[in-house]
mmCIF file of C-alpha atoms and ligand atoms in Angstrom:
data_model
loop_
_atom_site.group_PDB
_atom_site.id
_atom_site.type_symbol
_atom_site.label_atom_id
_atom_site.label_comp_id
_atom_site.label_asym_id
_atom_site.label_seq_id
_atom_site.Cartn_x
_atom_site.Cartn_y
_atom_site.Cartn_z
ATOM 1 C CA MET I 1 -27.793 -18.348 -61.155
ATOM 2 C CA ASP I 2 -29.358 -15.330 -62.857
ATOM 3 C CA LEU I 3 -33.127 -14.873 -62.836
ATOM 4 C CA TYR I 4 -35.180 -13.688 -65.777
ATOM 5 C CA GLU I 5 -36.612 -10.170 -65.612
ATOM 6 C CA HIS I 6 -40.108 -11.456 -64.921
ATOM 7 C CA GLN I 7 -38.867 -13.547 -62.033
ATOM 8 C CA ALA I 8 -36.905 -10.599 -60.546
ATOM 9 C CA ARG I 9 -40.037 -8.567 -60.979
ATOM 10 C CA GLU I 10 -42.062 -11.136 -59.058
ATOM 11 C CA LEU I 11 -39.585 -10.899 -56.127
ATOM 12 C CA PHE I 12 -39.662 -7.136 -56.172
ATOM 13 C CA ALA I 13 -43.410 -7.164 -56.027
ATOM 14 C CA GLU I 14 -43.455 -9.662 -53.114
ATOM 15 C CA HIS I 15 -41.214 -7.235 -51.209
ATOM 16 C CA GLY I 16 -43.444 -4.284 -51.818
ATOM 17 C CA ILE I 17 -41.611 -2.616 -54.655
ATOM 18 C CA VAL I 18 -44.044 -1.233 -57.243
ATOM 19 C CA VAL I 19 -43.786 -2.821 -60.707
ATOM 20 C CA PRO I 20 -46.011 -2.470 -63.831
ATOM 21 C CA ARG I 21 -48.711 -5.067 -64.366
ATOM 22 C CA ALA I 22 -47.310 -7.726 -66.659
ATOM 23 C CA GLU I 23 -47.696 -11.248 -67.994
ATOM 24 C CA VAL I 24 -45.365 -13.696 -69.665
ATOM 25 C CA THR I 25 -45.892 -15.933 -72.740
ATOM 26 C CA GLY I 26 -44.085 -17.945 -75.376
ATOM 27 C CA SER I 27 -46.871 -17.540 -77.925
ATOM 28 C CA SER I 28 -47.523 -14.494 -80.062
ATOM 29 C CA ARG I 29 -51.190 -15.516 -80.237
ATOM 30 C CA GLU I 30 -51.495 -15.375 -76.510
ATOM 31 C CA ALA I 31 -49.624 -12.045 -76.530
ATOM 32 C CA ARG I 32 -52.701 -10.505 -78.222
ATOM 33 C CA ASP I 33 -55.046 -11.718 -75.404
ATOM 34 C CA ILE I 34 -52.628 -10.495 -72.712
ATOM 35 C CA ALA I 35 -52.398 -7.089 -74.364
ATOM 36 C CA ARG I 36 -56.161 -6.897 -74.395
ATOM 37 C CA ARG I 37 -56.286 -7.730 -70.713
ATOM 38 C CA LEU I 38 -53.661 -5.118 -69.967
ATOM 39 C CA GLY I 39 -55.583 -2.349 -71.656
ATOM 40 C CA GLY I 40 -54.345 -2.577 -75.278
ATOM 41 C CA ARG I 41 -51.106 -0.625 -75.360
ATOM 42 C CA VAL I 42 -48.198 -2.696 -73.990
ATOM 43 C CA VAL I 43 -44.406 -2.824 -73.863
ATOM 44 C CA VAL I 44 -43.217 -6.175 -75.325
ATOM 45 C CA LYS I 45 -39.944 -7.364 -73.714
ATOM 46 C CA ALA I 46 -37.687 -10.215 -74.664
ATOM 47 C CA GLN I 47 -36.919 -12.457 -71.693
ATOM 48 C CA VAL I 48 -33.269 -13.298 -71.946
ATOM 49 C CA LYS I 49 -30.630 -13.379 -69.329
ATOM 50 C CA THR I 50 -28.509 -10.620 -70.774
ATOM 51 C CA GLY I 51 -28.597 -6.869 -70.686
ATOM 52 C CA GLY I 52 -28.932 -4.407 -73.542
ATOM 53 C CA ARG I 53 -32.187 -5.844 -74.771
ATOM 54 C CA GLY I 54 -33.526 -2.329 -75.460
ATOM 55 C CA LYS I 55 -30.665 -1.504 -77.790
ATOM 56 C CA ALA I 56 -30.926 -4.841 -79.532
ATOM 57 C CA GLY I 57 -34.624 -4.228 -80.361
ATOM 58 C CA GLY I 58 -35.847 -6.591 -77.706
ATOM 59 C CA VAL I 59 -37.992 -4.030 -75.897
ATOM 60 C CA ARG I 60 -40.809 -2.426 -78.028
ATOM 61 C CA LEU I 61 -43.930 -0.566 -77.539
ATOM 62 C CA ALA I 62 -47.097 -1.928 -79.216
ATOM 63 C CA ALA I 63 -50.078 0.327 -79.656
ATOM 64 C CA ASP I 64 -52.826 -2.282 -79.528
ATOM 65 C CA PRO I 65 -53.400 -6.057 -79.169
ATOM 66 C CA ALA I 66 -52.908 -6.764 -82.897
ATOM 67 C CA ALA I 67 -49.551 -4.857 -82.833
ATOM 68 C CA ALA I 68 -48.622 -6.729 -79.656
ATOM 69 C CA GLU I 69 -49.099 -10.033 -81.421
ATOM 70 C CA LEU I 70 -46.972 -8.888 -84.430
ATOM 71 C CA THR I 71 -44.263 -7.460 -82.168
ATOM 72 C CA ALA I 72 -44.160 -10.600 -80.039
ATOM 73 C CA ARG I 73 -43.883 -12.724 -83.160
ATOM 74 C CA GLN I 74 -40.884 -10.572 -84.254
ATOM 75 C CA ILE I 75 -39.174 -10.739 -80.855
ATOM 76 C CA LEU I 76 -39.754 -14.466 -80.133
ATOM 77 C CA GLY I 77 -36.914 -16.408 -81.675
ATOM 78 C CA MET I 78 -34.720 -13.373 -81.936
ATOM 79 C CA ASP I 79 -31.034 -13.803 -80.979
ATOM 80 C CA ILE I 80 -29.788 -11.300 -78.437
ATOM 81 C CA LYS I 81 -26.059 -11.680 -77.724
ATOM 82 C CA GLY I 82 -26.218 -15.436 -78.263
ATOM 83 C CA HIS I 83 -29.431 -15.900 -76.290
ATOM 84 C CA THR I 84 -32.521 -17.092 -78.223
ATOM 85 C CA VAL I 85 -35.717 -15.454 -77.084
ATOM 86 C CA GLY I 86 -38.166 -18.158 -75.974
ATOM 87 C CA THR I 87 -40.647 -15.927 -73.986
ATOM 88 C CA VAL I 88 -41.729 -12.373 -73.905
ATOM 89 C CA MET I 89 -43.175 -10.305 -71.076
ATOM 90 C CA LEU I 90 -45.952 -7.850 -71.899
ATOM 91 C CA ALA I 91 -46.163 -4.962 -69.507
ATOM 92 C CA GLN I 92 -48.432 -2.000 -69.038
ATOM 93 C CA PRO I 93 -46.560 1.035 -70.386
ATOM 94 C CA VAL I 94 -45.534 3.702 -67.956
ATOM 95 C CA ASP I 95 -45.193 7.440 -68.520
ATOM 96 C CA ILE I 96 -41.580 8.053 -67.535
ATOM 97 C CA ALA I 97 -40.462 11.344 -66.069
ATOM 98 C CA GLU I 98 -37.017 10.265 -64.829
ATOM 99 C CA GLU I 99 -34.939 7.097 -65.031
ATOM 100 C CA PHE I 100 -32.597 6.084 -62.169
ATOM 101 C CA TYR I 101 -30.101 3.317 -61.695
ATOM 102 C CA VAL I 102 -29.822 1.346 -58.385
ATOM 103 C CA SER I 103 -28.052 -1.886 -57.467
ATOM 104 C CA TYR I 104 -26.486 -3.781 -54.615
ATOM 105 C CA VAL I 105 -23.550 -5.900 -55.498
ATOM 106 C CA LEU I 106 -21.152 -8.015 -53.475
ATOM 107 C CA ASP I 107 -17.706 -6.443 -53.206
ATOM 108 C CA ARG I 108 -15.587 -9.507 -52.511
ATOM 109 C CA THR I 109 -12.346 -7.699 -52.139
ATOM 110 C CA ALA I 110 -13.706 -5.324 -49.538
ATOM 111 C CA GLY I 111 -15.734 -8.046 -47.763
ATOM 112 C CA ARG I 112 -18.859 -5.815 -48.057
ATOM 113 C CA PHE I 113 -21.617 -4.932 -50.325
ATOM 114 C CA LEU I 114 -21.678 -1.912 -52.504
ATOM 115 C CA ALA I 115 -24.692 0.232 -53.361
ATOM 116 C CA ILE I 116 -24.263 1.746 -56.827
ATOM 117 C CA ALA I 117 -26.796 4.409 -57.752
ATOM 118 C CA SER I 118 -27.286 7.130 -60.279
ATOM 119 C CA ALA I 119 -29.877 9.754 -61.157
ATOM 120 C CA GLU I 120 -28.931 9.134 -64.803
ATOM 121 C CA GLY I 121 -30.215 5.568 -65.249
ATOM 122 C CA GLY I 122 -31.545 3.923 -68.373
ATOM 123 C CA MET I 123 -29.932 2.349 -71.357
ATOM 124 C CA ASP I 124 -26.847 4.490 -71.376
ATOM 125 C CA ILE I 125 -25.707 3.834 -67.796
ATOM 126 C CA GLU I 126 -22.482 2.091 -68.954
ATOM 127 C CA GLU I 127 -21.569 5.182 -70.917
ATOM 128 C CA VAL I 128 -22.376 7.473 -68.035
ATOM 129 C CA ALA I 129 -20.257 5.326 -65.732
ATOM 130 C CA ALA I 130 -17.320 5.441 -68.222
ATOM 131 C CA THR I 131 -17.377 9.113 -69.143
ATOM 132 C CA ARG I 132 -18.711 10.749 -65.982
ATOM 133 C CA PRO I 133 -18.006 8.465 -63.020
ATOM 134 C CA GLU I 134 -18.981 11.270 -60.629
ATOM 135 C CA ALA I 135 -22.582 10.801 -61.792
ATOM 136 C CA VAL I 136 -22.572 7.313 -60.283
ATOM 137 C CA ALA I 137 -22.470 7.082 -56.498
ATOM 138 C CA ARG I 138 -20.838 4.120 -54.773
ATOM 139 C CA VAL I 139 -21.698 3.673 -51.067
ATOM 140 C CA PRO I 140 -20.308 0.724 -49.062
ATOM 141 C CA VAL I 141 -22.854 -1.338 -47.222
ATOM 142 C CA ASP I 142 -21.875 -3.225 -44.093
ATOM 143 C CA PRO I 143 -23.432 -6.725 -44.574
ATOM 144 C CA ALA I 144 -24.231 -7.172 -40.879
ATOM 145 C CA GLU I 145 -25.899 -3.844 -40.539
ATOM 146 C CA GLY I 146 -27.607 -3.881 -43.943
ATOM 147 C CA VAL I 147 -29.390 -0.963 -45.574
ATOM 148 C CA THR I 148 -31.397 0.868 -42.854
ATOM 149 C CA PRO I 149 -33.564 3.856 -43.721
ATOM 150 C CA ALA I 150 -30.532 5.981 -42.703
ATOM 151 C CA THR I 151 -28.211 4.166 -45.096
ATOM 152 C CA ALA I 152 -30.775 4.339 -47.796
ATOM 153 C CA ALA I 153 -31.135 8.109 -47.289
ATOM 154 C CA ARG I 154 -27.333 8.454 -47.633
ATOM 155 C CA ILE I 155 -27.346 6.396 -50.900
ATOM 156 C CA ALA I 156 -30.204 8.499 -52.353
ATOM 157 C CA GLU I 157 -28.438 11.715 -51.291
ATOM 158 C CA ALA I 158 -25.091 10.650 -52.738
ATOM 159 C CA ALA I 159 -26.711 9.767 -56.110
ATOM 160 C CA GLY I 160 -29.113 12.705 -56.215
ATOM 161 C CA LEU I 161 -32.173 10.473 -56.179
ATOM 162 C CA PRO I 162 -35.486 11.905 -54.828
ATOM 163 C CA ALA I 163 -36.198 11.160 -51.160
ATOM 164 C CA ARG I 164 -39.090 8.984 -52.221
ATOM 165 C CA THR I 165 -36.739 6.312 -53.448
ATOM 166 C CA VAL I 166 -35.491 5.578 -49.867
ATOM 167 C CA ASP I 167 -38.281 3.124 -49.208
ATOM 168 C CA VAL I 168 -37.426 1.216 -52.496
ATOM 169 C CA LEU I 169 -33.753 1.117 -51.484
ATOM 170 C CA VAL I 170 -34.573 -0.476 -48.176
ATOM 171 C CA ARG I 171 -36.947 -2.994 -49.777
ATOM 172 C CA LEU I 172 -34.432 -3.884 -52.493
ATOM 173 C CA TRP I 173 -31.924 -4.761 -49.763
ATOM 174 C CA GLN I 174 -34.500 -7.020 -48.224
ATOM 175 C CA VAL I 175 -34.850 -8.760 -51.570
ATOM 176 C CA LEU I 176 -31.078 -9.314 -51.568
ATOM 177 C CA VAL I 177 -30.970 -10.753 -48.076
ATOM 178 C CA ARG I 178 -34.152 -12.786 -47.972
ATOM 179 C CA GLU I 179 -33.776 -14.255 -51.456
ATOM 180 C CA ASP I 180 -30.104 -15.094 -51.054
ATOM 181 C CA ALA I 181 -28.975 -12.872 -53.916
ATOM 182 C CA LEU I 182 -25.454 -11.667 -54.642
ATOM 183 C CA LEU I 183 -26.684 -8.995 -56.975
ATOM 184 C CA VAL I 184 -29.939 -7.011 -57.366
ATOM 185 C CA GLU I 185 -30.144 -4.277 -59.956
ATOM 186 C CA VAL I 186 -32.982 -2.048 -61.132
ATOM 187 C CA ASN I 187 -32.401 -0.064 -64.327
ATOM 188 C CA PRO I 188 -34.424 1.860 -64.847
ATOM 189 C CA LEU I 189 -36.072 2.655 -61.482
ATOM 190 C CA VAL I 190 -38.410 5.406 -62.678
ATOM 191 C CA ARG I 191 -40.401 8.320 -61.425
ATOM 192 C CA THR I 192 -43.547 8.369 -63.456
ATOM 193 C CA ARG I 193 -45.275 11.533 -64.619
ATOM 194 C CA ASP I 194 -47.875 10.955 -61.946
ATOM 195 C CA GLY I 195 -45.213 10.756 -59.233
ATOM 196 C CA ARG I 196 -44.884 7.068 -58.576
ATOM 197 C CA ILE I 197 -41.529 5.279 -58.087
ATOM 198 C CA MET I 198 -41.582 1.975 -60.048
ATOM 199 C CA ALA I 199 -39.102 -0.689 -61.065
ATOM 200 C CA LEU I 200 -39.248 -1.167 -64.861
ATOM 201 C CA ASP I 201 -36.514 -3.746 -65.128
ATOM 202 C CA GLY I 202 -34.764 -6.110 -62.808
ATOM 203 C CA LYS I 203 -31.728 -8.297 -62.623
ATOM 204 C CA VAL I 204 -31.189 -10.683 -59.726
ATOM 205 C CA THR I 205 -28.277 -13.096 -59.362
ATOM 206 C CA LEU I 206 -28.912 -15.748 -56.741
ATOM 207 C CA ASP I 207 -26.082 -17.325 -54.668
ATOM 208 C CA ASP I 208 -25.784 -20.848 -55.953
ATOM 209 C CA ASN I 209 -24.600 -21.965 -52.517
ATOM 210 C CA ALA I 210 -28.098 -21.159 -51.208
ATOM 211 C CA ARG I 211 -29.773 -22.974 -54.035
ATOM 212 C CA PHE I 212 -31.130 -25.706 -51.614
ATOM 213 C CA ARG I 213 -33.339 -23.152 -49.905
ATOM 214 C CA GLN I 214 -34.481 -21.317 -53.000
ATOM 215 C CA GLU I 215 -36.036 -24.342 -54.640
ATOM 216 C CA ARG I 216 -38.937 -22.444 -56.234
ATOM 217 C CA TRP I 217 -36.706 -21.482 -59.115
ATOM 218 C CA GLY I 218 -36.078 -25.103 -60.002
ATOM 219 C CA ASP I 219 -33.275 -26.173 -62.181
ATOM 220 C CA GLN I 220 -32.992 -23.537 -64.871
ATOM 221 C CA ASP I 221 -29.332 -24.088 -65.178
ATOM 222 C CA ASP I 222 -28.526 -22.426 -68.403
ATOM 223 C CA THR I 223 -24.983 -21.444 -67.452
ATOM 224 C CA HIS I 224 -23.830 -24.529 -69.456
ATOM 225 C CA THR I 225 -24.844 -23.486 -72.931
ATOM 226 C CA ASP I 226 -21.974 -25.575 -74.324
ATOM 227 C CA PRO I 227 -23.170 -29.175 -74.850
ATOM 228 C CA LEU I 228 -19.860 -30.599 -73.633
ATOM 229 C CA GLU I 229 -19.999 -28.546 -70.471
ATOM 230 C CA ALA I 230 -23.583 -29.626 -69.949
ATOM 231 C CA ALA I 231 -22.584 -33.268 -70.375
ATOM 232 C CA ALA I 232 -19.726 -32.815 -67.946
ATOM 233 C CA ALA I 233 -21.894 -31.052 -65.399
ATOM 234 C CA ALA I 234 -24.392 -33.853 -65.583
ATOM 235 C CA LYS I 235 -21.599 -36.252 -64.571
ATOM 236 C CA GLY I 236 -20.480 -33.892 -61.775
ATOM 237 C CA LEU I 237 -17.150 -33.027 -63.468
ATOM 238 C CA ASN I 238 -15.295 -29.821 -62.943
ATOM 239 C CA TYR I 239 -14.922 -29.170 -66.714
ATOM 240 C CA VAL I 240 -14.600 -26.006 -68.761
ATOM 241 C CA LYS I 241 -14.546 -26.091 -72.531
ATOM 242 C CA LEU I 242 -11.722 -24.179 -74.220
ATOM 243 C CA ASP I 243 -10.801 -23.600 -77.914
ATOM 244 C CA GLY I 244 -7.833 -25.796 -78.478
ATOM 245 C CA GLU I 245 -6.944 -29.347 -79.507
ATOM 246 C CA VAL I 246 -5.154 -30.928 -76.505
ATOM 247 C CA GLY I 247 -7.609 -32.505 -74.037
ATOM 248 C CA ILE I 248 -6.447 -32.059 -70.463
ATOM 249 C CA ILE I 249 -7.106 -34.149 -67.347
ATOM 250 C CA GLY I 250 -5.351 -33.385 -64.050
ATOM 251 C CA ASN I 251 -5.778 -33.606 -60.314
ATOM 252 C CA GLY I 252 -5.991 -30.327 -58.470
ATOM 253 C CA ALA I 253 -7.102 -27.019 -59.953
ATOM 254 C CA GLY I 254 -3.611 -25.422 -59.605
ATOM 255 C CA LEU I 255 -1.907 -28.299 -61.355
ATOM 256 C CA VAL I 256 -4.510 -28.230 -64.185
ATOM 257 C CA MET I 257 -4.127 -24.479 -64.588
ATOM 258 C CA SER I 258 -0.353 -24.778 -64.916
ATOM 259 C CA THR I 259 -0.837 -27.731 -67.270
ATOM 260 C CA LEU I 260 -2.831 -25.413 -69.546
ATOM 261 C CA ASP I 261 -0.001 -22.940 -69.515
ATOM 262 C CA VAL I 262 2.665 -25.500 -70.267
ATOM 263 C CA VAL I 263 0.710 -27.016 -73.143
ATOM 264 C CA ALA I 264 0.180 -23.436 -74.533
ATOM 265 C CA GLY I 265 3.918 -22.854 -74.078
ATOM 266 C CA CYS I 266 4.567 -25.853 -76.304
ATOM 267 C CA GLY I 267 2.672 -24.276 -79.129
ATOM 268 C CA ALA I 268 -0.675 -26.081 -78.862
ATOM 269 C CA ARG I 269 -3.874 -24.958 -77.355
ATOM 270 C CA PRO I 270 -5.617 -26.777 -74.519
ATOM 271 C CA ALA I 271 -9.133 -27.995 -75.415
ATOM 272 C CA ASN I 272 -10.488 -27.893 -71.896
ATOM 273 C CA PHE I 273 -9.924 -27.584 -68.198
ATOM 274 C CA LEU I 274 -10.743 -30.712 -66.260
ATOM 275 C CA ASP I 275 -9.842 -31.211 -62.597
ATOM 276 C CA ILE I 276 -10.665 -34.730 -61.490
ATOM 277 C CA GLY I 277 -9.786 -33.797 -57.914
ATOM 278 C CA GLY I 278 -8.265 -35.999 -55.262
ATOM 279 C CA GLY I 279 -10.364 -39.157 -55.628
ATOM 280 C CA ALA I 280 -9.475 -39.936 -59.274
ATOM 281 C CA SER I 281 -11.631 -43.100 -59.294
ATOM 282 C CA ALA I 282 -11.967 -45.231 -62.379
ATOM 283 C CA GLN I 283 -15.424 -43.931 -62.839
ATOM 284 C CA VAL I 284 -14.297 -40.270 -62.741
ATOM 285 C CA MET I 285 -11.513 -41.084 -65.133
ATOM 286 C CA ALA I 286 -13.862 -42.809 -67.541
ATOM 287 C CA ASP I 287 -16.371 -39.975 -67.348
ATOM 288 C CA GLY I 288 -13.657 -37.358 -67.968
ATOM 289 C CA LEU I 289 -12.139 -39.343 -70.888
ATOM 290 C CA SER I 290 -15.566 -39.872 -72.467
ATOM 291 C CA VAL I 291 -16.380 -36.152 -72.326
ATOM 292 C CA ILE I 292 -13.010 -35.150 -73.751
ATOM 293 C CA LEU I 293 -13.017 -37.805 -76.481
ATOM 294 C CA SER I 294 -16.441 -36.696 -77.632
ATOM 295 C CA ASP I 295 -15.001 -33.211 -78.312
ATOM 296 C CA PRO I 296 -14.331 -33.253 -82.079
ATOM 297 C CA SER I 297 -11.555 -30.679 -81.824
ATOM 298 C CA VAL I 298 -9.516 -32.847 -79.492
ATOM 299 C CA ARG I 299 -6.514 -34.483 -81.238
ATOM 300 C CA SER I 300 -4.559 -35.766 -78.247
ATOM 301 C CA VAL I 301 -5.185 -36.120 -74.522
ATOM 302 C CA PHE I 302 -2.736 -35.277 -71.765
ATOM 303 C CA VAL I 303 -3.327 -36.858 -68.302
ATOM 304 C CA ASN I 304 -1.182 -35.022 -65.840
ATOM 305 C CA VAL I 305 -1.287 -36.469 -62.254
ATOM 306 C CA PHE I 306 0.748 -35.681 -59.204
ATOM 307 C CA GLY I 307 0.015 -38.499 -56.713
ATOM 308 C CA GLY I 308 -0.665 -37.354 -53.203
ATOM 309 C CA ILE I 309 -3.213 -38.960 -50.912
ATOM 310 C CA THR I 310 -4.498 -40.704 -54.009
ATOM 311 C CA ALA I 311 -1.378 -42.459 -55.106
ATOM 312 C CA CYS I 312 -0.299 -42.895 -58.792
ATOM 313 C CA ASP I 313 -0.908 -46.602 -58.856
ATOM 314 C CA ALA I 314 -4.520 -45.995 -57.866
ATOM 315 C CA VAL I 315 -4.797 -43.419 -60.679
ATOM 316 C CA ALA I 316 -3.128 -45.870 -63.159
ATOM 317 C CA ASP I 317 -5.662 -48.546 -62.104
ATOM 318 C CA GLY I 318 -8.369 -45.989 -62.717
ATOM 319 C CA ILE I 319 -7.043 -45.286 -66.233
ATOM 320 C CA VAL I 320 -6.769 -49.013 -67.047
ATOM 321 C CA ARG I 321 -10.291 -49.723 -65.834
ATOM 322 C CA ALA I 322 -11.630 -46.567 -67.608
ATOM 323 C CA LEU I 323 -10.149 -47.924 -70.880
ATOM 324 C CA ASP I 324 -12.425 -51.041 -70.449
ATOM 325 C CA THR I 325 -15.527 -48.873 -70.775
ATOM 326 C CA VAL I 326 -14.239 -46.002 -72.959
ATOM 327 C CA ARG I 327 -12.936 -46.729 -76.409
ATOM 328 C CA LEU I 328 -9.757 -44.653 -76.862
ATOM 329 C CA THR I 329 -9.792 -43.009 -80.242
ATOM 330 C CA LYS I 330 -6.972 -40.516 -79.787
ATOM 331 C CA PRO I 331 -3.408 -40.746 -78.425
ATOM 332 C CA LEU I 332 -3.214 -40.477 -74.622
ATOM 333 C CA VAL I 333 -0.048 -39.072 -73.018
ATOM 334 C CA VAL I 334 0.297 -39.798 -69.297
ATOM 335 C CA ARG I 335 2.563 -38.228 -66.830
ATOM 336 C CA LEU I 336 2.595 -39.730 -63.375
ATOM 337 C CA ASP I 337 4.686 -38.222 -60.557
ATOM 338 C CA GLY I 338 4.582 -38.117 -56.798
ATOM 339 C CA ASN I 339 3.294 -40.846 -54.481
ATOM 340 C CA ASN I 340 3.913 -44.317 -55.903
ATOM 341 C CA ALA I 341 4.763 -42.998 -59.349
ATOM 342 C CA ALA I 342 6.964 -45.959 -60.248
ATOM 343 C CA ARG I 343 4.241 -48.467 -59.467
ATOM 344 C CA GLY I 344 1.735 -46.445 -61.370
ATOM 345 C CA ARG I 345 3.940 -46.361 -64.422
ATOM 346 C CA ALA I 346 4.443 -50.102 -64.198
ATOM 347 C CA VAL I 347 0.646 -50.662 -64.168
ATOM 348 C CA LEU I 348 0.334 -48.674 -67.425
ATOM 349 C CA ASP I 349 3.298 -50.357 -68.983
ATOM 350 C CA ALA I 350 1.838 -53.762 -68.177
ATOM 351 C CA HIS I 351 -1.432 -52.767 -69.813
ATOM 352 C CA ALA I 352 0.423 -51.751 -72.984
ATOM 353 C CA HIS I 353 -2.400 -49.973 -74.768
ATOM 354 C CA PRO I 354 -1.172 -49.002 -78.290
ATOM 355 C CA LEU I 355 -2.494 -45.450 -77.945
ATOM 356 C CA VAL I 356 -1.173 -44.793 -74.469
ATOM 357 C CA GLU I 357 2.306 -43.513 -73.882
ATOM 358 C CA GLN I 358 4.072 -42.260 -70.800
ATOM 359 C CA VAL I 359 6.514 -39.390 -70.323
ATOM 360 C CA THR I 360 7.915 -38.845 -66.851
ATOM 361 C CA THR I 361 8.248 -35.049 -66.830
ATOM 362 C CA MET I 362 5.417 -32.535 -67.057
ATOM 363 C CA ASP I 363 7.274 -30.386 -69.702
ATOM 364 C CA GLY I 364 8.203 -33.460 -71.766
ATOM 365 C CA ALA I 365 4.650 -34.913 -71.587
ATOM 366 C CA ALA I 366 3.094 -31.555 -72.502
ATOM 367 C CA GLY I 367 5.458 -31.225 -75.465
ATOM 368 C CA ARG I 368 4.629 -34.712 -76.669
ATOM 369 C CA ALA I 369 0.832 -34.208 -76.386
ATOM 370 C CA ALA I 370 1.169 -30.820 -78.138
ATOM 371 C CA ARG I 371 3.213 -32.396 -80.997
ATOM 372 C CA LEU I 372 0.681 -35.170 -81.414
ATOM 373 C CA ALA I 373 -2.128 -32.609 -81.586
ATOM 374 C CA ILE I 374 -0.560 -30.220 -84.098
ATOM 375 C CA THR I 375 1.255 -32.499 -86.486
ATOM 376 C CA PRO I 376 -0.994 -33.207 -89.462
HETATM 377 P P1 GDP W 401 -32.615 -3.489 -71.100
HETATM 378 O O1 GDP W 401 -32.283 -2.704 -72.278
HETATM 379 O O2 GDP W 401 -32.326 -4.949 -71.283
HETATM 380 O O3 GDP W 401 -31.977 -2.976 -69.830
HETATM 381 O O4 GDP W 401 -34.229 -3.367 -70.914
HETATM 382 P P2 GDP W 401 -35.102 -2.408 -70.044
HETATM 383 O O5 GDP W 401 -36.209 -3.200 -69.442
HETATM 384 O O6 GDP W 401 -34.325 -1.604 -69.153
HETATM 385 O O7 GDP W 401 -35.781 -1.473 -71.146
HETATM 386 C C1 GDP W 401 -35.016 -0.562 -71.935
HETATM 387 C C2 GDP W 401 -35.683 0.773 -71.888
HETATM 388 O O8 GDP W 401 -37.007 0.719 -72.374
HETATM 389 C C3 GDP W 401 -35.790 1.372 -70.557
HETATM 390 O O9 GDP W 401 -34.640 2.079 -70.179
HETATM 391 C C4 GDP W 401 -36.950 2.355 -70.725
HETATM 392 O O10 GDP W 401 -36.497 3.605 -71.198
HETATM 393 C C5 GDP W 401 -37.769 1.671 -71.835
HETATM 394 N N1 GDP W 401 -38.976 1.089 -71.218
HETATM 395 C C6 GDP W 401 -39.038 -0.110 -70.614
HETATM 396 N N2 GDP W 401 -40.338 -0.319 -70.124
HETATM 397 C C7 GDP W 401 -41.028 0.854 -70.412
HETATM 398 C C8 GDP W 401 -42.316 1.305 -70.168
HETATM 399 O O11 GDP W 401 -43.176 0.600 -69.548
HETATM 400 N N3 GDP W 401 -42.661 2.554 -70.649
HETATM 401 C C9 GDP W 401 -41.788 3.284 -71.314
HETATM 402 N N4 GDP W 401 -42.190 4.466 -71.696
HETATM 403 N N5 GDP W 401 -40.553 2.938 -71.567
HETATM 404 C C10 GDP W 401 -40.164 1.691 -71.085
HETATM 405 MN MN1 MN W 402 -32.592 -2.229 -68.097
#
């Protein structure tokens, strides 16, 4: 889960990294009062979980409380890369002498963390990284050893950062470890004209596996912006919305992935990924069918099951019982193979639902589901 800038900022401050004074609000009226409290001039910053706010017009300087109110009104409700701005942060402006980039990110392939740092931080860091990679230092960090003052000094040296950033680099590592983050990024980390080192922006991605011990952030799960994905997540389903017209249900992620490929190979596009896993109970089947059938772009549904520990007759029972609670509105093509396939097919044959048909091979069933979806 990603945190908002103001939340990242809160963590930085708790770990002794200097940040500008700031307050958050969803009301432009209140923005005026906040600006007054902060001394009049403020930076108004959209709080959205995406980068590039500055370039999108989501970070703006306001000269006085009246301007802060107006600017907040303009930024609230703005769309930045598909994210609607619901709150703004107002921060005391800082006189910037230099902008740096620093981050720690998990390097899964190397089984380590990576410190990435540059003396040329700010809004053009992507371009710097693309055109002059030598200006961006990458220093591996051993997760067990962490970032000691000696490691931090090496990172600063490699990136050409002033020695006074070493303390921040150590503290930023402590944020990562103690807050269970997979990524911490500060861009820009600045040197102010009066010589202070401050974090002016922050991105923190928490490890969802550690969610249970980071309860303070609550359930701000906005990873499911798609309503179907949100509905599926609420039912505990492993569902991903795709752009096509053939609804897919399968057991096992590998089988479902290859089912998507085979359907695509038959000239139709899969409407989703849905892995119902090993259990394949009637409830899971009913939940999966109801999510898929509520997708208006779905024109046929393909259930592709390879019976293993959960045998095909149990899956077929699950489908039959699911059809008691879910009204089938689109053709359903079922392919059962593996453990107890013959018994499973017999169960579905006996049920004889007019919209359910069976095809015994995966290719044949995919072709049938694809044809049902694309013929007008
Ligand atoms: P981003 O574009 O989403 O990464 O948003 P940032 O928070 O990084 O802001 C973009 C740019 O605005 C920064 O690179 C700074 O140059 C500038 N900025 C942000 N806060 C301040 C501030 O307090 N004072 C000044 N002078 N510039 C700021
Ligand atoms: Mn930034």
